[in-house]
């Protein structure tokens, strides 16, 4: 018995030593392996920029035209706020440092992924753009407040998955437009995606496409055409009395501020009826005649023929519903135009007596 226990212990020890010395396969994913397929090629842009500083009106226009814009990533973007791009200049970090940043912080968007400008901030010499929510989650101070060891607000376990790009200019941010900012961001993001207004404008005749490209509003345009030409208005005046005998009302869109040119676009229904252009030092231009050249964007109407109306337009009369088969003759004394009810007095049978009403439950009191 002792010999058996000794042999068992010896075998178990030998097995343990063999397992301890067995070679193990360990896979380690390093920075070079994880970022091997990330391209860091970069070509600076050559966009001509104005010298005048940005005005308050230009700031509002830029924010309105850039926020919520969609594009596609031209390179992988990190979950970081450290990416800076100089206007018509280099990007920082670059090369191996850019790959290292993605390896350490994570990837917010791969090559070709869709990105959206969720927020932007314009500072004296730079424009800060957050993509897909930015690299930081919104902080809620209530998450630090507890009552009887119970948190007031539930903590959010989500992680930030966006990126931030800082576009830096020399000296100051110039009076730059949204298309120029998109051209400067071309090495990182492709904004070639058409908006719904642009796609709609491409379906219009050449005359209207040229007017929209020149940011002109013609009498007779609809709301979508005006939005494609000038964008969303800064002010609206709704349900204004037009003064006509029919009691119709109009809506007016206002573009511009003094001393810039101001445009008043009046809609009745879905059509522009009056365009007033007030330029500084010039008399007010009033356009109230149709300028669409006979174009009408209303879709052609079609009449849906009923089932009992032939294609030749003649009226077709159908008889009442019947259980007869096609071609079956109607029996004598029977008409399809009237429902036949059974005759209770047919054959001399007397009509059944009316039922006797049930006795009353009220008891008469004897006097």
PDB file of C-alpha atoms in Angstrom, residues 34-301:
ATOM      1  CA  UNK A  34      -2.322  47.589 -34.257  1.00  0.00           C
ATOM      2  CA  UNK A  35      -1.510  50.672 -36.375  1.00  0.00           C
ATOM      3  CA  UNK A  36       0.147  49.034 -39.358  1.00  0.00           C
ATOM      4  CA  UNK A  37      -2.758  49.724 -41.726  1.00  0.00           C
ATOM      5  CA  UNK A  38      -3.322  53.348 -40.638  1.00  0.00           C
ATOM      6  CA  UNK A  39      -2.279  55.797 -43.322  1.00  0.00           C
ATOM      7  CA  UNK A  40      -0.687  59.075 -42.235  1.00  0.00           C
ATOM      8  CA  UNK A  41      -0.090  60.593 -45.669  1.00  0.00           C
ATOM      9  CA  UNK A  42      -0.816  64.311 -45.656  1.00  0.00           C
ATOM     10  CA  UNK A  43      -0.850  67.011 -48.326  1.00  0.00           C
ATOM     11  CA  UNK A  44      -1.366  70.659 -47.262  1.00  0.00           C
ATOM     12  CA  UNK A  45      -4.158  72.635 -48.871  1.00  0.00           C
ATOM     13  CA  UNK A  46      -3.847  75.820 -50.921  1.00  0.00           C
ATOM     14  CA  UNK A  47      -7.004  77.813 -50.210  1.00  0.00           C
ATOM     15  CA  UNK A  48      -6.927  81.577 -50.693  1.00  0.00           C
ATOM     16  CA  UNK A  49      -8.194  83.249 -47.518  1.00  0.00           C
ATOM     17  CA  UNK A  50      -9.337  86.856 -46.962  1.00  0.00           C
ATOM     18  CA  UNK A  51      -7.392  89.219 -44.708  1.00  0.00           C
ATOM     19  CA  UNK A  52     -10.322  90.877 -42.925  1.00  0.00           C
ATOM     20  CA  UNK A  53     -11.144  89.558 -39.441  1.00  0.00           C
ATOM     21  CA  UNK A  54     -14.357  87.655 -38.926  1.00  0.00           C
ATOM     22  CA  UNK A  55     -17.419  89.707 -38.077  1.00  0.00           C
ATOM     23  CA  UNK A  56     -20.281  88.719 -35.806  1.00  0.00           C
ATOM     24  CA  UNK A  57     -22.533  88.114 -38.790  1.00  0.00           C
ATOM     25  CA  UNK A  58     -19.908  85.895 -40.407  1.00  0.00           C
ATOM     26  CA  UNK A  59     -19.599  83.976 -37.156  1.00  0.00           C
ATOM     27  CA  UNK A  60     -23.324  83.257 -37.047  1.00  0.00           C
ATOM     28  CA  UNK A  61     -23.389  82.263 -40.701  1.00  0.00           C
ATOM     29  CA  UNK A  62     -20.451  79.905 -40.201  1.00  0.00           C
ATOM     30  CA  UNK A  63     -22.001  78.191 -37.203  1.00  0.00           C
ATOM     31  CA  UNK A  64     -25.363  77.839 -38.922  1.00  0.00           C
ATOM     32  CA  UNK A  65     -23.872  76.397 -42.100  1.00  0.00           C
ATOM     33  CA  UNK A  66     -21.348  74.033 -40.491  1.00  0.00           C
ATOM     34  CA  UNK A  67     -23.085  72.511 -37.486  1.00  0.00           C
ATOM     35  CA  UNK A  68     -24.704  69.143 -38.242  1.00  0.00           C
ATOM     36  CA  UNK A  69     -22.791  68.876 -41.556  1.00  0.00           C
ATOM     37  CA  UNK A  70     -21.877  65.328 -42.537  1.00  0.00           C
ATOM     38  CA  UNK A  71     -18.814  64.004 -44.287  1.00  0.00           C
ATOM     39  CA  UNK A  72     -16.528  60.997 -44.603  1.00  0.00           C
ATOM     40  CA  UNK A  73     -13.194  60.553 -42.866  1.00  0.00           C
ATOM     41  CA  UNK A  74     -10.194  60.728 -45.206  1.00  0.00           C
ATOM     42  CA  UNK A  75      -7.988  59.185 -42.519  1.00  0.00           C
ATOM     43  CA  UNK A  76      -8.458  57.463 -39.171  1.00  0.00           C
ATOM     44  CA  UNK A  77      -9.373  59.932 -36.423  1.00  0.00           C
ATOM     45  CA  UNK A  78      -8.399  59.380 -32.759  1.00  0.00           C
ATOM     46  CA  UNK A  79     -10.612  59.788 -29.691  1.00  0.00           C
ATOM     47  CA  UNK A  80      -8.594  62.811 -28.672  1.00  0.00           C
ATOM     48  CA  UNK A  81      -8.549  66.609 -28.615  1.00  0.00           C
ATOM     49  CA  UNK A  82      -4.872  66.799 -29.593  1.00  0.00           C
ATOM     50  CA  UNK A  83      -5.290  66.942 -33.376  1.00  0.00           C
ATOM     51  CA  UNK A  84      -4.459  70.420 -34.683  1.00  0.00           C
ATOM     52  CA  UNK A  85      -4.453  71.511 -38.306  1.00  0.00           C
ATOM     53  CA  UNK A  86      -2.947  74.781 -39.487  1.00  0.00           C
ATOM     54  CA  UNK A  87      -4.746  76.498 -42.328  1.00  0.00           C
ATOM     55  CA  UNK A  88      -2.854  75.597 -45.519  1.00  0.00           C
ATOM     56  CA  UNK A  89      -0.209  74.041 -43.284  1.00  0.00           C
ATOM     57  CA  UNK A  90       0.824  70.812 -41.567  1.00  0.00           C
ATOM     58  CA  UNK A  91      -1.068  68.620 -39.130  1.00  0.00           C
ATOM     59  CA  UNK A  92       0.061  67.879 -35.601  1.00  0.00           C
ATOM     60  CA  UNK A  93       0.864  65.239 -34.487  1.00  0.00           C
ATOM     61  CA  UNK A  94       2.005  63.552 -37.648  1.00  0.00           C
ATOM     62  CA  UNK A  95       3.515  60.310 -38.802  1.00  0.00           C
ATOM     63  CA  UNK A  96       4.423  57.881 -36.032  1.00  0.00           C
ATOM     64  CA  UNK A  97       3.093  60.215 -33.331  1.00  0.00           C
ATOM     65  CA  UNK A  98      -0.324  60.185 -34.982  1.00  0.00           C
ATOM     66  CA  UNK A  99      -0.370  56.366 -34.973  1.00  0.00           C
ATOM     67  CA  UNK A 100       0.706  56.333 -31.344  1.00  0.00           C
ATOM     68  CA  UNK A 101      -2.143  58.675 -30.424  1.00  0.00           C
ATOM     69  CA  UNK A 102      -4.691  56.350 -32.032  1.00  0.00           C
ATOM     70  CA  UNK A 103      -3.098  53.352 -30.293  1.00  0.00           C
ATOM     71  CA  UNK A 104      -3.286  55.009 -26.881  1.00  0.00           C
ATOM     72  CA  UNK A 105      -6.644  56.810 -27.112  1.00  0.00           C
ATOM     73  CA  UNK A 106      -8.598  54.626 -29.502  1.00  0.00           C
ATOM     74  CA  UNK A 107     -10.103  55.185 -32.944  1.00  0.00           C
ATOM     75  CA  UNK A 108     -13.103  57.494 -33.293  1.00  0.00           C
ATOM     76  CA  UNK A 109     -13.597  56.962 -37.038  1.00  0.00           C
ATOM     77  CA  UNK A 110     -11.898  54.669 -39.502  1.00  0.00           C
ATOM     78  CA  UNK A 111     -11.061  55.545 -43.081  1.00  0.00           C
ATOM     79  CA  UNK A 112     -14.316  56.171 -44.949  1.00  0.00           C
ATOM     80  CA  UNK A 113     -16.574  56.313 -41.871  1.00  0.00           C
ATOM     81  CA  UNK A 114     -19.285  58.950 -41.716  1.00  0.00           C
ATOM     82  CA  UNK A 115     -18.644  61.832 -39.303  1.00  0.00           C
ATOM     83  CA  UNK A 116     -20.899  64.684 -38.198  1.00  0.00           C
ATOM     84  CA  UNK A 117     -19.937  68.075 -36.809  1.00  0.00           C
ATOM     85  CA  UNK A 118     -21.886  68.032 -33.550  1.00  0.00           C
ATOM     86  CA  UNK A 119     -20.566  71.311 -32.126  1.00  0.00           C
ATOM     87  CA  UNK A 120     -18.090  74.052 -32.940  1.00  0.00           C
ATOM     88  CA  UNK A 121     -16.494  77.012 -31.185  1.00  0.00           C
ATOM     89  CA  UNK A 122     -14.830  79.999 -32.836  1.00  0.00           C
ATOM     90  CA  UNK A 123     -11.955  81.552 -30.894  1.00  0.00           C
ATOM     91  CA  UNK A 124      -9.763  84.540 -31.864  1.00  0.00           C
ATOM     92  CA  UNK A 125      -7.249  82.496 -33.871  1.00  0.00           C
ATOM     93  CA  UNK A 126      -8.841  79.049 -34.230  1.00  0.00           C
ATOM     94  CA  UNK A 127     -11.993  77.073 -34.919  1.00  0.00           C
ATOM     95  CA  UNK A 128     -12.624  74.041 -32.693  1.00  0.00           C
ATOM     96  CA  UNK A 129     -14.840  71.335 -34.206  1.00  0.00           C
ATOM     97  CA  UNK A 130     -16.219  68.306 -32.347  1.00  0.00           C
ATOM     98  CA  UNK A 131     -17.002  65.266 -34.469  1.00  0.00           C
ATOM     99  CA  UNK A 132     -19.501  62.576 -33.439  1.00  0.00           C
ATOM    100  CA  UNK A 133     -19.985  64.060 -29.986  1.00  0.00           C
ATOM    101  CA  UNK A 134     -16.379  64.973 -29.275  1.00  0.00           C
ATOM    102  CA  UNK A 135     -13.744  63.223 -27.129  1.00  0.00           C
ATOM    103  CA  UNK A 136     -15.370  64.115 -23.785  1.00  0.00           C
ATOM    104  CA  UNK A 137     -18.711  63.185 -22.287  1.00  0.00           C
ATOM    105  CA  UNK A 138     -20.878  65.947 -20.888  1.00  0.00           C
ATOM    106  CA  UNK A 139     -20.262  66.293 -17.171  1.00  0.00           C
ATOM    107  CA  UNK A 140     -23.249  66.198 -14.845  1.00  0.00           C
ATOM    108  CA  UNK A 141     -22.612  67.676 -11.403  1.00  0.00           C
ATOM    109  CA  UNK A 142     -25.588  65.740  -9.994  1.00  0.00           C
ATOM    110  CA  UNK A 143     -23.574  62.549 -10.395  1.00  0.00           C
ATOM    111  CA  UNK A 144     -21.485  63.716  -7.403  1.00  0.00           C
ATOM    112  CA  UNK A 145     -24.522  64.366  -5.169  1.00  0.00           C
ATOM    113  CA  UNK A 146     -25.822  61.624  -2.875  1.00  0.00           C
ATOM    114  CA  UNK A 147     -28.695  61.465  -0.398  1.00  0.00           C
ATOM    115  CA  UNK A 148     -28.390  58.728   2.235  1.00  0.00           C
ATOM    116  CA  UNK A 149     -25.639  57.094   0.188  1.00  0.00           C
ATOM    117  CA  UNK A 150     -27.974  56.967  -2.827  1.00  0.00           C
ATOM    118  CA  UNK A 151     -26.876  58.899  -5.927  1.00  0.00           C
ATOM    119  CA  UNK A 152     -29.270  61.566  -7.166  1.00  0.00           C
ATOM    120  CA  UNK A 153     -28.433  60.885 -10.822  1.00  0.00           C
ATOM    121  CA  UNK A 154     -27.477  57.569 -12.315  1.00  0.00           C
ATOM    122  CA  UNK A 155     -23.926  57.414 -13.585  1.00  0.00           C
ATOM    123  CA  UNK A 156     -23.514  56.870 -17.297  1.00  0.00           C
ATOM    124  CA  UNK A 157     -21.272  53.963 -18.167  1.00  0.00           C
ATOM    125  CA  UNK A 158     -20.855  55.118 -21.772  1.00  0.00           C
ATOM    126  CA  UNK A 159     -17.529  56.300 -23.077  1.00  0.00           C
ATOM    127  CA  UNK A 160     -16.784  59.175 -25.381  1.00  0.00           C
ATOM    128  CA  UNK A 161     -16.276  57.996 -28.942  1.00  0.00           C
ATOM    129  CA  UNK A 162     -15.814  61.233 -30.891  1.00  0.00           C
ATOM    130  CA  UNK A 163     -12.885  63.347 -31.981  1.00  0.00           C
ATOM    131  CA  UNK A 164     -11.893  67.017 -31.952  1.00  0.00           C
ATOM    132  CA  UNK A 165     -10.055  68.959 -34.655  1.00  0.00           C
ATOM    133  CA  UNK A 166      -8.608  72.419 -34.010  1.00  0.00           C
ATOM    134  CA  UNK A 167      -8.156  74.538 -37.147  1.00  0.00           C
ATOM    135  CA  UNK A 168      -5.553  77.257 -36.423  1.00  0.00           C
ATOM    136  CA  UNK A 169      -5.108  80.466 -38.435  1.00  0.00           C
ATOM    137  CA  UNK A 170      -2.264  82.951 -38.486  1.00  0.00           C
ATOM    138  CA  UNK A 171      -3.064  85.953 -36.300  1.00  0.00           C
ATOM    139  CA  UNK A 172      -6.875  85.820 -36.407  1.00  0.00           C
ATOM    140  CA  UNK A 173      -9.776  83.917 -37.914  1.00  0.00           C
ATOM    141  CA  UNK A 174     -10.599  85.634 -41.235  1.00  0.00           C
ATOM    142  CA  UNK A 175     -14.031  86.301 -42.698  1.00  0.00           C
ATOM    143  CA  UNK A 176     -14.227  82.750 -43.963  1.00  0.00           C
ATOM    144  CA  UNK A 177     -17.208  80.888 -45.357  1.00  0.00           C
ATOM    145  CA  UNK A 178     -18.359  77.338 -44.737  1.00  0.00           C
ATOM    146  CA  UNK A 179     -17.152  76.013 -48.140  1.00  0.00           C
ATOM    147  CA  UNK A 180     -13.682  77.455 -47.436  1.00  0.00           C
ATOM    148  CA  UNK A 181     -13.533  75.736 -44.035  1.00  0.00           C
ATOM    149  CA  UNK A 182     -14.552  72.466 -45.689  1.00  0.00           C
ATOM    150  CA  UNK A 183     -11.771  72.929 -48.257  1.00  0.00           C
ATOM    151  CA  UNK A 184      -9.215  73.437 -45.457  1.00  0.00           C
ATOM    152  CA  UNK A 185     -10.415  70.238 -43.760  1.00  0.00           C
ATOM    153  CA  UNK A 186     -10.228  68.248 -47.002  1.00  0.00           C
ATOM    154  CA  UNK A 187      -7.103  66.253 -45.941  1.00  0.00           C
ATOM    155  CA  UNK A 188      -9.072  64.929 -42.949  1.00  0.00           C
ATOM    156  CA  UNK A 189     -12.749  64.992 -43.942  1.00  0.00           C
ATOM    157  CA  UNK A 190     -14.546  64.870 -47.279  1.00  0.00           C
ATOM    158  CA  UNK A 191     -17.690  67.001 -47.207  1.00  0.00           C
ATOM    159  CA  UNK A 192     -18.707  66.022 -50.704  1.00  0.00           C
ATOM    160  CA  UNK A 193     -21.989  64.635 -49.384  1.00  0.00           C
ATOM    161  CA  UNK A 194     -24.850  66.631 -50.849  1.00  0.00           C
ATOM    162  CA  UNK A 195     -27.530  68.055 -48.635  1.00  0.00           C
ATOM    163  CA  UNK A 196     -31.186  67.497 -49.463  1.00  0.00           C
ATOM    164  CA  UNK A 197     -31.444  71.083 -50.752  1.00  0.00           C
ATOM    165  CA  UNK A 198     -28.439  70.618 -53.046  1.00  0.00           C
ATOM    166  CA  UNK A 199     -29.763  67.319 -54.352  1.00  0.00           C
ATOM    167  CA  UNK A 200     -33.118  68.977 -54.988  1.00  0.00           C
ATOM    168  CA  UNK A 201     -31.487  71.918 -56.788  1.00  0.00           C
ATOM    169  CA  UNK A 202     -29.732  69.512 -59.173  1.00  0.00           C
ATOM    170  CA  UNK A 203     -33.118  68.329 -60.434  1.00  0.00           C
ATOM    171  CA  UNK A 204     -34.229  71.829 -61.481  1.00  0.00           C
ATOM    172  CA  UNK A 205     -33.888  73.430 -64.935  1.00  0.00           C
ATOM    173  CA  UNK A 206     -30.601  75.234 -65.736  1.00  0.00           C
ATOM    174  CA  UNK A 207     -32.115  78.690 -65.221  1.00  0.00           C
ATOM    175  CA  UNK A 208     -33.164  77.884 -61.660  1.00  0.00           C
ATOM    176  CA  UNK A 209     -29.896  76.096 -60.915  1.00  0.00           C
ATOM    177  CA  UNK A 210     -27.946  79.196 -61.959  1.00  0.00           C
ATOM    178  CA  UNK A 211     -30.159  81.431 -59.804  1.00  0.00           C
ATOM    179  CA  UNK A 212     -29.708  79.167 -56.767  1.00  0.00           C
ATOM    180  CA  UNK A 213     -25.930  79.001 -57.337  1.00  0.00           C
ATOM    181  CA  UNK A 214     -25.890  82.837 -57.438  1.00  0.00           C
ATOM    182  CA  UNK A 215     -27.984  82.981 -54.210  1.00  0.00           C
ATOM    183  CA  UNK A 216     -30.854  84.760 -55.925  1.00  0.00           C
ATOM    184  CA  UNK A 217     -34.540  84.388 -55.089  1.00  0.00           C
ATOM    185  CA  UNK A 218     -37.060  84.561 -57.947  1.00  0.00           C
ATOM    186  CA  UNK A 219     -40.757  85.264 -57.680  1.00  0.00           C
ATOM    187  CA  UNK A 220     -42.525  81.911 -57.999  1.00  0.00           C
ATOM    188  CA  UNK A 221     -39.957  79.801 -56.121  1.00  0.00           C
ATOM    189  CA  UNK A 222     -41.123  77.461 -53.376  1.00  0.00           C
ATOM    190  CA  UNK A 223     -39.719  77.040 -49.870  1.00  0.00           C
ATOM    191  CA  UNK A 224     -37.177  74.380 -50.856  1.00  0.00           C
ATOM    192  CA  UNK A 225     -35.756  76.521 -53.646  1.00  0.00           C
ATOM    193  CA  UNK A 226     -35.311  79.496 -51.320  1.00  0.00           C
ATOM    194  CA  UNK A 227     -33.616  77.306 -48.707  1.00  0.00           C
ATOM    195  CA  UNK A 228     -31.242  75.996 -51.366  1.00  0.00           C
ATOM    196  CA  UNK A 229     -30.448  79.553 -52.506  1.00  0.00           C
ATOM    197  CA  UNK A 230     -30.120  81.443 -49.212  1.00  0.00           C
ATOM    198  CA  UNK A 231     -30.379  78.865 -46.450  1.00  0.00           C
ATOM    199  CA  UNK A 232     -32.538  79.239 -43.362  1.00  0.00           C
ATOM    200  CA  UNK A 233     -33.702  82.810 -42.640  1.00  0.00           C
ATOM    201  CA  UNK A 234     -32.581  84.711 -39.592  1.00  0.00           C
ATOM    202  CA  UNK A 235     -36.090  86.016 -38.877  1.00  0.00           C
ATOM    203  CA  UNK A 236     -39.599  84.972 -39.841  1.00  0.00           C
ATOM    204  CA  UNK A 237     -42.898  86.832 -39.689  1.00  0.00           C
ATOM    205  CA  UNK A 238     -45.814  84.411 -39.812  1.00  0.00           C
ATOM    206  CA  UNK A 239     -49.523  84.865 -40.506  1.00  0.00           C
ATOM    207  CA  UNK A 240     -49.366  88.457 -41.659  1.00  0.00           C
ATOM    208  CA  UNK A 241     -52.586  89.871 -43.198  1.00  0.00           C
ATOM    209  CA  UNK A 242     -52.144  90.425 -46.916  1.00  0.00           C
ATOM    210  CA  UNK A 243     -54.973  92.954 -47.221  1.00  0.00           C
ATOM    211  CA  UNK A 244     -56.727  91.277 -50.131  1.00  0.00           C
ATOM    212  CA  UNK A 245     -60.486  90.760 -50.260  1.00  0.00           C
ATOM    213  CA  UNK A 246     -60.207  87.001 -49.745  1.00  0.00           C
ATOM    214  CA  UNK A 247     -58.558  87.502 -46.363  1.00  0.00           C
ATOM    215  CA  UNK A 248     -55.425  85.543 -47.278  1.00  0.00           C
ATOM    216  CA  UNK A 249     -52.323  85.684 -45.095  1.00  0.00           C
ATOM    217  CA  UNK A 250     -48.626  85.520 -45.921  1.00  0.00           C
ATOM    218  CA  UNK A 251     -45.305  84.578 -44.331  1.00  0.00           C
ATOM    219  CA  UNK A 252     -42.176  86.702 -44.710  1.00  0.00           C
ATOM    220  CA  UNK A 253     -38.555  85.553 -44.432  1.00  0.00           C
ATOM    221  CA  UNK A 254     -35.918  88.192 -43.654  1.00  0.00           C
ATOM    222  CA  UNK A 255     -32.243  87.838 -44.595  1.00  0.00           C
ATOM    223  CA  UNK A 256     -29.421  90.199 -43.638  1.00  0.00           C
ATOM    224  CA  UNK A 257     -28.743  93.050 -41.226  1.00  0.00           C
ATOM    225  CA  UNK A 258     -28.034  96.749 -41.596  1.00  0.00           C
ATOM    226  CA  UNK A 259     -25.713  97.961 -43.140  1.00  0.00           C
ATOM    227  CA  UNK A 260     -25.620  94.835 -45.321  1.00  0.00           C
ATOM    228  CA  UNK A 261     -28.203  94.184 -48.008  1.00  0.00           C
ATOM    229  CA  UNK A 262     -31.523  93.003 -46.563  1.00  0.00           C
ATOM    230  CA  UNK A 263     -33.911  90.736 -48.455  1.00  0.00           C
ATOM    231  CA  UNK A 264     -37.603  90.332 -47.633  1.00  0.00           C
ATOM    232  CA  UNK A 265     -39.083  87.185 -49.185  1.00  0.00           C
ATOM    233  CA  UNK A 266     -42.875  86.923 -48.967  1.00  0.00           C
ATOM    234  CA  UNK A 267     -44.666  83.571 -49.287  1.00  0.00           C
ATOM    235  CA  UNK A 268     -48.327  82.977 -49.941  1.00  0.00           C
ATOM    236  CA  UNK A 269     -48.802  79.277 -49.465  1.00  0.00           C
ATOM    237  CA  UNK A 270     -45.707  77.596 -50.913  1.00  0.00           C
ATOM    238  CA  UNK A 271     -44.899  80.298 -53.502  1.00  0.00           C
ATOM    239  CA  UNK A 272     -42.826  83.458 -53.388  1.00  0.00           C
ATOM    240  CA  UNK A 273     -45.043  86.366 -54.385  1.00  0.00           C
ATOM    241  CA  UNK A 274     -42.888  89.407 -53.530  1.00  0.00           C
ATOM    242  CA  UNK A 275     -39.134  89.895 -53.126  1.00  0.00           C
ATOM    243  CA  UNK A 276     -37.895  93.214 -51.716  1.00  0.00           C
ATOM    244  CA  UNK A 277     -34.166  94.008 -51.771  1.00  0.00           C
ATOM    245  CA  UNK A 278     -32.990  96.919 -49.608  1.00  0.00           C
ATOM    246  CA  UNK A 279     -29.346  97.854 -50.264  1.00  0.00           C
ATOM    247  CA  UNK A 280     -27.557 100.685 -48.480  1.00  0.00           C
ATOM    248  CA  UNK A 281     -27.743 103.925 -50.469  1.00  0.00           C
ATOM    249  CA  UNK A 282     -30.040 102.466 -53.155  1.00  0.00           C
ATOM    250  CA  UNK A 283     -33.810 102.524 -53.638  1.00  0.00           C
ATOM    251  CA  UNK A 284     -35.707  99.409 -52.614  1.00  0.00           C
ATOM    252  CA  UNK A 285     -36.109  96.880 -55.425  1.00  0.00           C
ATOM    253  CA  UNK A 286     -39.519  95.242 -55.539  1.00  0.00           C
ATOM    254  CA  UNK A 287     -40.091  92.107 -57.596  1.00  0.00           C
ATOM    255  CA  UNK A 288     -43.728  91.015 -57.773  1.00  0.00           C
ATOM    256  CA  UNK A 289     -43.978  89.485 -61.268  1.00  0.00           C
ATOM    257  CA  UNK A 290     -43.467  85.829 -62.035  1.00  0.00           C
ATOM    258  CA  UNK A 291     -39.776  85.195 -62.844  1.00  0.00           C
ATOM    259  CA  UNK A 292     -39.866  81.423 -63.266  1.00  0.00           C
ATOM    260  CA  UNK A 293     -40.083  81.481 -67.046  1.00  0.00           C
ATOM    261  CA  UNK A 294     -43.212  79.350 -67.128  1.00  0.00           C
ATOM    262  CA  UNK A 295     -41.694  76.628 -64.936  1.00  0.00           C
ATOM    263  CA  UNK A 296     -44.084  75.021 -62.499  1.00  0.00           C
ATOM    264  CA  UNK A 297     -42.689  72.472 -60.070  1.00  0.00           C
ATOM    265  CA  UNK A 298     -46.129  71.112 -59.254  1.00  0.00           C
ATOM    266  CA  UNK A 299     -46.278  67.450 -60.180  1.00  0.00           C
ATOM    267  CA  UNK A 300     -48.808  66.556 -62.894  1.00  0.00           C
ATOM    268  CA  UNK A 301     -52.081  65.285 -61.498  1.00  0.00           C
TER     269      UNK A 301
END
